[in-house]
C-alpha cells in the first residue's frame, strides 16, 4: 500500500511501502520454520539415543541453523541454496536446453460448438510449449471475439488485450493526476471482478526509428492548431524520429475457472461456457480501463497470441521478419532455448530478467519510471504483475503480520537487541495498510520485473548496464534473477495464466 499526498492538482508524490520479506513466524519463512523444527527434533533424538556422544550432532545442527536463519541482501540463504541446487540439477540432467522436433506433428484443429445460445463457438489452435517442467499451455479462439490460453494443471485461463494510453508523458499535471486517480479506482475494482486472480501489464520499448510521435499527434492532436504550430510540431517530430522508442503495451488477465464454475454451467458448460464468461469479463475490463485514460485497441486472437509469443522469445528475428514482409514467419515457433546462470537464449535473441527488489523509499512523482522507458539504446520490457486480495484475507494477513512483528520486537528487547528504524518503518507501513482496509480501500500485491533483450551477449551486457543505471535514476533497487531465468522469463513475458507463487 502507498501513502498518497495530493498537492493541488499537480502530479501526486507517492511513498511506497517497504518490500515485505517477512515469513510466517517471527520473520521466518515456512521453509526456515520446518528446517529449524527438524533440527530441534534431531537434537532431542540424538540426546535420547546417543546421550553424551550427541555433541557432534548438536554442533552440526547449530551450523545448519545459522545458515537457515542467515539472510543475504534480505533473502533467506536457504532459499537461495535451494534455487542453485535446482539449477545444477537441471544442468546435469540436460534440462537447461530445449530443442524443438522439426518433424513435430501439426495440431489438428478442433471446434467446440455451444450447447446453448448463451455459449460461444471455440476453436482449439494448438499448444504453447514451455521449457522444462512448466509444461504446455493450450491455445483457443473464440468465434468473433478473441483468443485465450488455458493451463489445465492450474485450471486457469488468460486473455491478453493490446492497450494504448492517451496520457503522454509531456501532458499537463492535471492529466497525469487524473490518470493516477483512474488507476487507483481500477485497482479498487479488481477485487469485485469474479474469478479474476491477477493481471500482468507489459510495456515494451525498442530503440528504433519510429513514427509513434507522428501517429500520436495525428490521432490526438488538436485540428484547430495554427499552421505555424503544426510546422513546429513537424520539425520536432522529424528531429526525434531517429532517436525515438517504439512502444507497445499489453494487459494479460488471468481467471480461475474453479471460481466461476456455476456461471460456466449456466452458459452451457465446457469451453463454450468458458468463452462466454471471458467475453463478459473482457467487456467489463474494457469499460473499467477507460477510467484511467487507457483504450483497449484489441482483444488478441489465437493467431495474434502466437505472434506475441514468438516476438517475446525472439524479438530480433521477429523484427527482421516484419521488415522483410515475411508475415508467415512472425508466428514461427522457437526452435531452441538455452538457459544460463544469468541469461536465457532463444534462437537469435538473448535475454536477462531482473526483479524489482525495492520500490522508491522516498516520495516519487508519477513519472518516476520514465528513465527505464526513455533512456539507453537497448530493447527492454517493464512488467508489473498485480494480484488483488480479498478484503477479509488482506485484513487477516495484516493483523497476523502486526502480531508477529510485535512478538518479534518483544523477544528482541528481552535478549537486548534494539528494534531498528527499518523494523519500525515496516510496522508503520502495515498499520497504514490496516487503516486503509478498514476505510474500505482494496489491497493488491505487486511484483515488478525488467527484461533486457539483445542480439548478442555483448549487446546484452550493455543493455543490462543501461537498465541498471536507469533503475538507479528511477529510485529502484533491482537484482538479476540468478539460476531461474527460464521460469522468470516464461512467467513474466509470455501471455499465459499467472500463478500465485512464481
Coordinates of C-alpha atoms in Angstrom, one line a residue:
X1 CA 0.0 0.0 0.0
X2 CA 1.1 3.6 -0.5
X3 CA 0.6 6.9 1.2
X4 CA -0.5 9.3 -1.5
X5 CA -0.4 13.1 -0.7
X6 CA -2.2 15.4 -3.1
X7 CA -0.7 18.8 -3.6
X8 CA -3.2 21.0 -5.5
X9 CA -3.7 19.4 -8.9
X10 CA 0.0 18.6 -9.5
X11 CA 1.3 15.1 -10.0
X12 CA 0.9 13.5 -6.6
X13 CA 4.1 12.4 -4.8
X14 CA 3.9 8.8 -3.6
X15 CA 5.6 7.0 -0.7
X16 CA 5.8 3.2 -1.4
X17 CA 5.6 0.8 1.5
X18 CA 8.6 -1.3 2.4
X19 CA 9.0 -4.5 0.4
X20 CA 7.8 -7.2 2.8
X21 CA 10.2 -10.1 3.3
X22 CA 8.7 -11.5 6.5
X23 CA 7.8 -15.1 6.7
X24 CA 5.0 -16.9 8.6
X25 CA 6.5 -16.8 12.1
X26 CA 9.0 -14.3 13.7
X27 CA 10.0 -13.2 10.2
X28 CA 10.9 -16.8 9.2
X29 CA 9.6 -18.4 6.0
X30 CA 7.8 -21.7 6.1
X31 CA 10.9 -23.5 4.8
X32 CA 13.0 -22.0 7.6
X33 CA 10.5 -23.0 10.3
X34 CA 10.4 -26.6 9.0
X35 CA 14.2 -26.9 8.9
X36 CA 14.6 -25.5 12.4
X37 CA 11.8 -27.7 13.7
X38 CA 13.6 -30.7 12.1
X39 CA 16.9 -29.7 13.7
X40 CA 15.3 -29.5 17.2
X41 CA 13.7 -32.9 16.8
X42 CA 17.1 -34.3 15.6
X43 CA 18.8 -32.9 18.6
X44 CA 16.3 -34.3 21.0
X45 CA 16.5 -37.8 19.4
X46 CA 20.3 -37.7 19.5
X47 CA 20.2 -36.7 23.2
X48 CA 18.0 -39.7 24.0
X49 CA 19.9 -42.2 21.9
X50 CA 23.5 -41.1 22.0
X51 CA 23.5 -39.2 25.3
X52 CA 27.0 -37.7 25.9
X53 CA 28.0 -38.5 22.3
X54 CA 25.3 -36.3 20.9
X55 CA 27.6 -33.2 20.7
X56 CA 28.7 -33.8 17.1
X57 CA 25.0 -33.8 16.0
X58 CA 24.4 -30.7 18.1
X59 CA 27.4 -28.9 16.6
X60 CA 26.3 -29.7 13.0
X61 CA 22.7 -28.7 13.9
X62 CA 23.8 -25.3 15.2
X63 CA 25.8 -24.7 12.0
X64 CA 22.8 -25.6 9.8
X65 CA 20.5 -23.4 12.0
X66 CA 22.8 -20.4 11.5
X67 CA 22.8 -21.0 7.7
X68 CA 19.0 -21.4 7.8
X69 CA 18.2 -18.1 9.5
X70 CA 21.0 -16.2 7.7
X71 CA 19.9 -13.7 5.1
X72 CA 21.8 -12.2 2.2
X73 CA 20.5 -9.0 0.8
X74 CA 17.3 -9.6 2.6
X75 CA 16.7 -13.0 1.2
X76 CA 17.0 -16.3 3.1
X77 CA 20.2 -18.1 2.2
X78 CA 18.5 -21.5 2.5
X79 CA 16.1 -20.5 -0.3
X80 CA 19.0 -19.2 -2.5
X81 CA 20.8 -22.5 -2.0
X82 CA 17.7 -24.5 -3.0
X83 CA 17.5 -22.4 -6.2
X84 CA 21.1 -23.0 -7.0
X85 CA 20.8 -26.7 -6.4
X86 CA 17.8 -26.9 -8.7
X87 CA 19.8 -25.1 -11.4
X88 CA 22.7 -27.5 -11.0
X89 CA 20.3 -30.4 -11.2
X90 CA 18.8 -29.1 -14.5
X91 CA 22.3 -28.6 -15.9
X92 CA 23.3 -32.2 -15.0
X93 CA 20.1 -33.7 -16.4
X94 CA 20.2 -31.6 -19.6
X95 CA 17.0 -29.7 -18.8
X96 CA 18.7 -26.3 -19.2
X97 CA 18.2 -26.5 -23.0
X98 CA 15.3 -27.2 -25.3
X99 CA 15.3 -28.2 -29.0
X100 CA 12.0 -28.5 -30.9
X101 CA 11.4 -31.5 -33.1
X102 CA 11.4 -30.3 -36.7
X103 CA 9.1 -33.3 -37.6
X104 CA 6.6 -32.4 -34.9
X105 CA 3.1 -33.4 -35.9
X106 CA 0.9 -30.4 -36.6
X107 CA -2.0 -29.7 -34.3
X108 CA -5.4 -30.8 -35.6
X109 CA -7.9 -28.0 -35.1
X110 CA -11.0 -29.0 -33.1
X111 CA -14.2 -27.0 -32.9
X112 CA -16.4 -26.9 -29.8
X113 CA -19.9 -25.9 -30.5
X114 CA -22.1 -24.3 -27.8
X115 CA -24.8 -26.3 -26.2
X116 CA -27.0 -23.3 -25.7
X117 CA -27.5 -19.9 -27.2
X118 CA -25.5 -18.3 -24.3
X119 CA -22.3 -20.2 -25.2
X120 CA -19.7 -19.3 -27.8
X121 CA -18.1 -21.4 -30.5
X122 CA -14.5 -22.2 -29.6
X123 CA -11.7 -23.5 -31.8
X124 CA -8.5 -25.2 -30.5
X125 CA -5.4 -23.8 -32.2
X126 CA -2.6 -25.8 -30.6
X127 CA -0.2 -25.7 -27.7
X128 CA 2.3 -23.1 -26.5
X129 CA 5.3 -25.2 -25.5
X130 CA 7.1 -24.2 -22.3
X131 CA 10.7 -25.3 -21.3
X132 CA 11.2 -27.9 -18.6
X133 CA 8.6 -28.7 -16.0
X134 CA 6.5 -25.7 -16.9
X135 CA 4.5 -27.8 -19.3
X136 CA 2.4 -26.8 -22.2
X137 CA -0.5 -24.3 -22.4
X138 CA -3.4 -24.8 -24.8
X139 CA -4.4 -22.0 -27.2
X140 CA -8.1 -21.4 -28.2
X141 CA -10.0 -19.0 -30.4
X142 CA -13.5 -17.6 -29.6
X143 CA -15.6 -17.0 -32.6
X144 CA -15.9 -13.3 -33.5
X145 CA -14.1 -12.3 -30.2
X146 CA -10.5 -13.1 -29.3
X147 CA -8.3 -15.9 -28.0
X148 CA -7.3 -17.3 -24.7
X149 CA -4.6 -19.5 -23.2
X150 CA -5.6 -22.4 -20.9
X151 CA -3.4 -24.1 -18.3
X152 CA -5.2 -27.3 -17.4
X153 CA -2.9 -28.1 -14.4
X154 CA -3.7 -24.9 -12.6
X155 CA -7.3 -24.6 -14.1
X156 CA -6.7 -21.0 -15.1
X157 CA -7.2 -19.1 -18.3
X158 CA -5.7 -15.9 -19.6
X159 CA -6.8 -13.3 -22.1
X160 CA -4.5 -10.6 -23.5
X161 CA -5.6 -7.1 -24.5
X162 CA -3.5 -4.7 -26.6
X163 CA -3.9 -1.3 -24.9
X164 CA -3.0 2.3 -25.6
X165 CA -2.8 5.3 -23.2
X166 CA -3.6 8.9 -24.1
X167 CA -1.6 10.1 -21.1
X168 CA 1.6 11.2 -22.9
X169 CA 4.4 12.0 -20.5
X170 CA 4.6 15.6 -21.7
X171 CA 0.9 16.3 -20.9
X172 CA -0.1 18.7 -18.1
X173 CA -0.1 17.7 -14.4
X174 CA -3.9 17.6 -14.4
X175 CA -4.0 14.8 -17.0
X176 CA -1.3 12.8 -15.1
X177 CA -3.2 13.2 -11.8
X178 CA -6.5 12.1 -13.4
X179 CA -4.7 9.1 -14.8
X180 CA -3.3 8.2 -11.4
X181 CA -6.8 8.6 -9.8
X182 CA -8.3 6.4 -12.5
X183 CA -5.6 3.7 -12.0
X184 CA -6.4 3.7 -8.2
X185 CA -10.1 3.3 -9.0
X186 CA -9.3 0.5 -11.4
X187 CA -7.2 -1.3 -8.7
X188 CA -10.1 -1.0 -6.2
X189 CA -12.4 -2.6 -8.7
X190 CA -10.3 -5.7 -9.4
X191 CA -11.4 -7.4 -6.2
X192 CA -15.1 -7.4 -7.4
X193 CA -14.4 -9.0 -10.8
X194 CA -15.5 -12.6 -10.1
X195 CA -12.9 -15.2 -11.0
X196 CA -10.0 -12.7 -11.6
X197 CA -6.8 -13.8 -9.8
X198 CA -4.2 -11.4 -11.4
X199 CA -3.2 -9.1 -14.1
X200 CA 0.1 -8.6 -15.9
X201 CA 1.0 -5.2 -17.5
X202 CA 3.8 -5.3 -20.1
X203 CA 5.3 -2.2 -21.7
X204 CA 8.0 -2.9 -24.3
X205 CA 10.3 -0.2 -25.5
X206 CA 12.5 -0.6 -28.6
X207 CA 15.1 1.9 -29.7
X208 CA 14.4 2.4 -33.4
X209 CA 13.3 4.9 -36.0
X210 CA 9.7 5.3 -35.1
X211 CA 6.6 7.0 -36.3
X212 CA 4.9 6.9 -32.9
X213 CA 5.2 10.6 -32.3
X214 CA 3.7 11.4 -35.6
X215 CA 0.9 8.8 -35.1
X216 CA 0.1 10.2 -31.7
X217 CA -0.1 13.8 -33.0
X218 CA -2.3 12.6 -35.9
X219 CA -4.7 10.8 -33.6
X220 CA -4.9 13.1 -30.6
X221 CA -3.6 16.4 -32.0
X222 CA -5.9 19.5 -31.9
X223 CA -7.1 20.1 -35.5
X224 CA -7.6 23.8 -34.6
X225 CA -3.9 24.4 -34.2
X226 CA -2.3 27.1 -36.3
X227 CA -0.2 26.3 -39.3
X228 CA 2.9 27.7 -37.5
X229 CA 2.3 25.4 -34.6
X230 CA 1.9 22.4 -36.9
X231 CA 5.1 23.3 -38.6
X232 CA 6.9 23.5 -35.3
X233 CA 5.5 20.1 -34.3
X234 CA 6.7 18.7 -37.7
X235 CA 10.2 19.8 -37.0
X236 CA 10.2 18.3 -33.5
X237 CA 8.8 15.0 -34.8
X238 CA 11.4 14.8 -37.6
X239 CA 14.2 15.6 -35.2
X240 CA 13.0 12.9 -32.7
X241 CA 12.0 10.2 -35.1
X242 CA 15.5 8.7 -35.4
X243 CA 16.0 8.8 -31.6
X244 CA 12.6 7.6 -30.6
X245 CA 11.4 4.5 -28.9
X246 CA 8.7 2.3 -30.3
X247 CA 6.3 1.3 -27.5
X248 CA 3.8 -1.5 -27.3
X249 CA 1.6 -2.2 -24.2
X250 CA -0.4 -5.3 -23.3
X251 CA -2.6 -6.4 -20.4
X252 CA -2.9 -10.1 -19.7
X253 CA -5.6 -11.0 -17.2
X254 CA -5.9 -14.4 -15.5
X255 CA -9.1 -16.0 -14.4
X256 CA -9.6 -19.1 -12.2
X257 CA -12.1 -21.5 -13.8
X258 CA -13.0 -23.0 -10.4
X259 CA -14.2 -19.6 -9.1
X260 CA -16.8 -19.3 -11.9
X261 CA -18.0 -22.9 -12.4
X262 CA -21.6 -22.0 -11.7
X263 CA -21.6 -19.2 -14.3
X264 CA -19.9 -21.6 -16.8
X265 CA -22.6 -24.2 -16.3
X266 CA -25.3 -21.6 -16.7
X267 CA -23.7 -20.6 -20.1
X268 CA -23.7 -24.2 -21.4
X269 CA -20.7 -25.7 -19.7
X270 CA -17.4 -26.7 -21.2
X271 CA -15.2 -24.5 -23.3
X272 CA -18.1 -22.6 -24.9
X273 CA -19.3 -21.7 -21.4
X274 CA -15.8 -20.5 -20.5
X275 CA -15.7 -18.4 -23.7
X276 CA -19.0 -16.8 -22.7
X277 CA -17.7 -15.8 -19.3
X278 CA -14.4 -14.5 -20.7
X279 CA -16.3 -12.3 -23.2
X280 CA -18.3 -10.8 -20.4
X281 CA -15.2 -10.2 -18.3
X282 CA -13.3 -8.6 -21.2
X283 CA -16.2 -6.2 -21.8
X284 CA -16.1 -5.1 -18.2
X285 CA -12.3 -4.7 -18.3
X286 CA -12.6 -2.5 -21.4
X287 CA -15.1 -0.2 -19.7
X288 CA -13.0 0.0 -16.5
X289 CA -9.8 0.8 -18.4
X290 CA -11.4 3.9 -19.8
X291 CA -11.5 5.4 -16.2
X292 CA -7.7 5.7 -16.2
X293 CA -7.3 7.0 -19.7
X294 CA -6.4 3.6 -21.3
X295 CA -8.0 2.5 -24.5
X296 CA -8.3 -1.2 -25.4
X297 CA -7.2 -1.5 -29.0
X298 CA -7.9 -5.2 -29.5
X299 CA -8.5 -8.5 -27.8
X300 CA -5.7 -10.6 -29.2
X301 CA -6.9 -13.6 -31.2
X302 CA -5.2 -17.0 -31.2
X303 CA -3.0 -16.1 -34.3
X304 CA -2.0 -12.8 -32.6
X305 CA -1.2 -14.6 -29.4
X306 CA 1.1 -16.9 -31.4
X307 CA 2.9 -13.9 -32.9
X308 CA 3.1 -12.3 -29.4
X309 CA 4.8 -15.5 -28.1
X310 CA 7.3 -15.6 -31.0
X311 CA 8.1 -11.9 -30.6
X312 CA 8.6 -12.3 -26.9
X313 CA 11.0 -15.2 -27.3
X314 CA 12.9 -13.9 -30.3
X315 CA 12.3 -10.2 -30.9
X316 CA 15.4 -9.9 -33.1
X317 CA 14.2 -12.4 -35.7
X318 CA 10.6 -11.1 -35.4
X319 CA 11.7 -7.5 -36.2
X320 CA 13.7 -8.7 -39.2
X321 CA 10.8 -10.8 -40.5
X322 CA 8.4 -7.8 -40.2
X323 CA 10.9 -5.6 -42.0
X324 CA 11.2 -8.1 -44.8
X325 CA 7.5 -8.6 -45.0
X326 CA 7.5 -12.3 -44.1
X327 CA 4.3 -12.4 -42.2
X328 CA 4.1 -16.2 -42.0
X329 CA 7.4 -16.3 -40.1
X330 CA 6.2 -13.9 -37.4
X331 CA 4.4 -16.8 -35.7
X332 CA 7.1 -19.4 -36.4
X333 CA 7.8 -21.5 -33.3
X334 CA 11.1 -21.0 -31.4
X335 CA 13.4 -23.9 -32.3
X336 CA 15.9 -23.7 -29.5
X337 CA 16.2 -22.4 -25.9
X338 CA 19.2 -22.4 -23.6
X339 CA 19.3 -21.2 -20.0
X340 CA 22.4 -19.8 -18.4
X341 CA 23.1 -18.6 -14.8
X342 CA 22.0 -15.0 -15.6
X343 CA 20.6 -15.2 -19.1
X344 CA 18.4 -17.1 -21.4
X345 CA 18.8 -17.5 -25.2
X346 CA 16.0 -18.2 -27.7
X347 CA 17.1 -18.7 -31.3
X348 CA 18.7 -15.3 -32.3
X349 CA 17.8 -13.3 -29.1
X350 CA 19.3 -13.4 -25.6
X351 CA 17.5 -12.0 -22.5
X352 CA 18.2 -11.2 -18.9
X353 CA 15.4 -10.9 -16.3
X354 CA 15.7 -8.5 -13.3
X355 CA 13.2 -8.2 -10.4
X356 CA 12.4 -5.0 -8.6
X357 CA 13.7 -5.8 -5.1
X358 CA 12.9 -2.3 -3.7
X359 CA 10.5 0.4 -4.8
X360 CA 11.4 4.0 -4.1
X361 CA 12.0 4.6 -0.4
X362 CA 11.3 8.3 -0.6
X363 CA 8.3 10.0 -2.2
X364 CA 8.3 9.7 -6.0
X365 CA 6.3 11.5 -8.7
X366 CA 4.0 9.9 -11.3
X367 CA 6.7 9.7 -14.0
X368 CA 9.4 8.0 -11.8
X369 CA 9.6 5.1 -14.3
X370 CA 10.4 7.3 -17.3
X371 CA 14.2 6.7 -17.1
X372 CA 13.5 3.0 -17.7
X373 CA 11.4 3.6 -20.8
X374 CA 13.1 6.7 -22.3
X375 CA 16.9 6.2 -21.9
X376 CA 19.6 3.8 -23.2
X377 CA 19.8 2.1 -26.5
X378 CA 18.6 -1.4 -25.8
X379 CA 15.3 -3.1 -26.0
X380 CA 13.6 -3.6 -22.7
X381 CA 10.3 -4.6 -21.2
X382 CA 8.8 -3.3 -17.9
X383 CA 6.5 -5.9 -16.4
X384 CA 4.1 -5.3 -13.5
X385 CA 2.1 -8.1 -12.0
X386 CA -1.0 -7.2 -9.9
X387 CA -2.6 -9.8 -7.6
X388 CA -5.8 -8.5 -6.0
X389 CA -6.6 -9.6 -2.5
X390 CA -10.0 -10.1 -0.9
X391 CA -10.6 -7.6 1.8
X392 CA -11.2 -10.2 4.6
X393 CA -8.0 -12.1 3.6
X394 CA -6.0 -8.8 3.5
X395 CA -7.3 -7.8 6.9
X396 CA -6.4 -11.2 8.4
X397 CA -2.9 -11.1 6.9
X398 CA -2.3 -7.5 8.2
X399 CA -3.4 -8.5 11.7
X400 CA -1.2 -11.6 11.7
X401 CA 1.8 -9.6 10.4
X402 CA 1.3 -7.0 13.1
X403 CA 1.1 -9.6 15.8
X404 CA 4.2 -11.3 14.5
X405 CA 6.1 -8.0 14.4
X406 CA 5.1 -7.1 17.9
X407 CA 6.1 -10.6 19.2
X408 CA 9.5 -10.4 17.5
X409 CA 10.1 -6.9 18.9
X410 CA 9.3 -8.1 22.5
X411 CA 11.8 -11.0 22.1
X412 CA 14.5 -8.7 20.8
X413 CA 14.0 -6.4 23.8
X414 CA 14.3 -9.3 26.2
X415 CA 17.6 -10.5 24.7
X416 CA 19.0 -7.0 24.5
X417 CA 18.7 -6.3 20.7
X418 CA 17.2 -3.0 19.7
X419 CA 14.4 -2.6 17.3
X420 CA 15.9 -1.0 14.1
X421 CA 14.4 2.0 12.3
X422 CA 13.7 -0.2 9.3
X423 CA 11.6 -2.5 11.5
X424 CA 9.7 0.5 12.9
X425 CA 9.0 1.7 9.4
X426 CA 7.7 -1.7 8.4
X427 CA 5.4 -1.7 11.4
X428 CA 4.1 1.7 10.4
X429 CA 3.5 0.6 6.9
X430 CA 1.5 -2.4 8.0
X431 CA -0.6 -0.3 10.3
X432 CA -1.2 2.2 7.5
X433 CA -2.3 -0.7 5.3
X434 CA -4.7 -2.0 8.0
X435 CA -6.2 1.5 8.3
X436 CA -6.7 1.7 4.6
X437 CA -8.5 -1.6 4.6
X438 CA -10.8 -0.5 7.5
X439 CA -11.7 2.6 5.4
X440 CA -12.8 0.5 2.5
X441 CA -9.7 0.6 0.2
X442 CA -8.7 -2.6 -1.6
X443 CA -5.3 -4.2 -1.4
X444 CA -3.2 -5.7 -4.2
X445 CA 0.2 -7.4 -4.2
X446 CA 2.7 -6.1 -6.8
X447 CA 5.6 -7.8 -8.5
X448 CA 7.8 -5.8 -10.8
X449 CA 10.3 -7.2 -13.4
X450 CA 12.6 -5.7 -16.0
X451 CA 13.7 -7.7 -19.1
X452 CA 16.6 -6.7 -21.3
X453 CA 16.8 -8.2 -24.8
X454 CA 19.6 -8.2 -27.4
X455 CA 21.1 -10.0 -30.3
X456 CA 24.4 -11.0 -28.6
X457 CA 25.9 -11.3 -25.2
X458 CA 27.9 -8.1 -25.6
X459 CA 24.8 -6.2 -26.5
X460 CA 23.0 -7.7 -23.6
X461 CA 25.7 -6.6 -21.2
X462 CA 25.5 -3.1 -22.5
X463 CA 21.7 -3.2 -22.3
X464 CA 21.8 -4.6 -18.7
X465 CA 24.1 -1.7 -17.7
X466 CA 21.7 0.8 -19.3
X467 CA 18.8 -0.7 -17.3
X468 CA 20.8 -0.7 -14.0
X469 CA 21.7 2.9 -14.5
X470 CA 18.1 3.9 -15.4
X471 CA 16.8 1.9 -12.4
X472 CA 19.1 3.9 -10.1
X473 CA 17.7 7.2 -11.5
X474 CA 14.2 5.8 -11.0
X475 CA 15.0 5.2 -7.3
X476 CA 14.6 1.4 -7.8
X477 CA 16.7 -1.4 -6.4
X478 CA 16.9 -4.3 -9.0
X479 CA 18.6 -7.7 -8.9
X480 CA 19.3 -10.3 -11.5
X481 CA 17.3 -13.5 -11.1
X482 CA 20.2 -15.9 -11.0
X483 CA 19.6 -19.6 -11.7
X484 CA 15.9 -19.1 -12.5
X485 CA 16.0 -17.1 -15.8
X486 CA 13.8 -19.6 -17.8
X487 CA 10.9 -19.7 -15.4
X488 CA 11.1 -16.0 -14.7
X489 CA 11.1 -15.2 -18.5
X490 CA 8.1 -17.5 -19.2
X491 CA 6.0 -16.2 -16.3
X492 CA 6.7 -12.6 -17.0
X493 CA 7.0 -12.2 -20.8
X494 CA 4.5 -14.7 -22.2
X495 CA 0.7 -14.2 -22.3
X496 CA 0.0 -17.2 -20.2
X497 CA -2.0 -17.6 -16.9
X498 CA -0.4 -16.2 -13.8
X499 CA 0.3 -18.4 -10.8
X500 CA 0.2 -17.3 -7.2
X501 CA 3.7 -18.5 -6.5
X502 CA 6.3 -17.8 -9.1

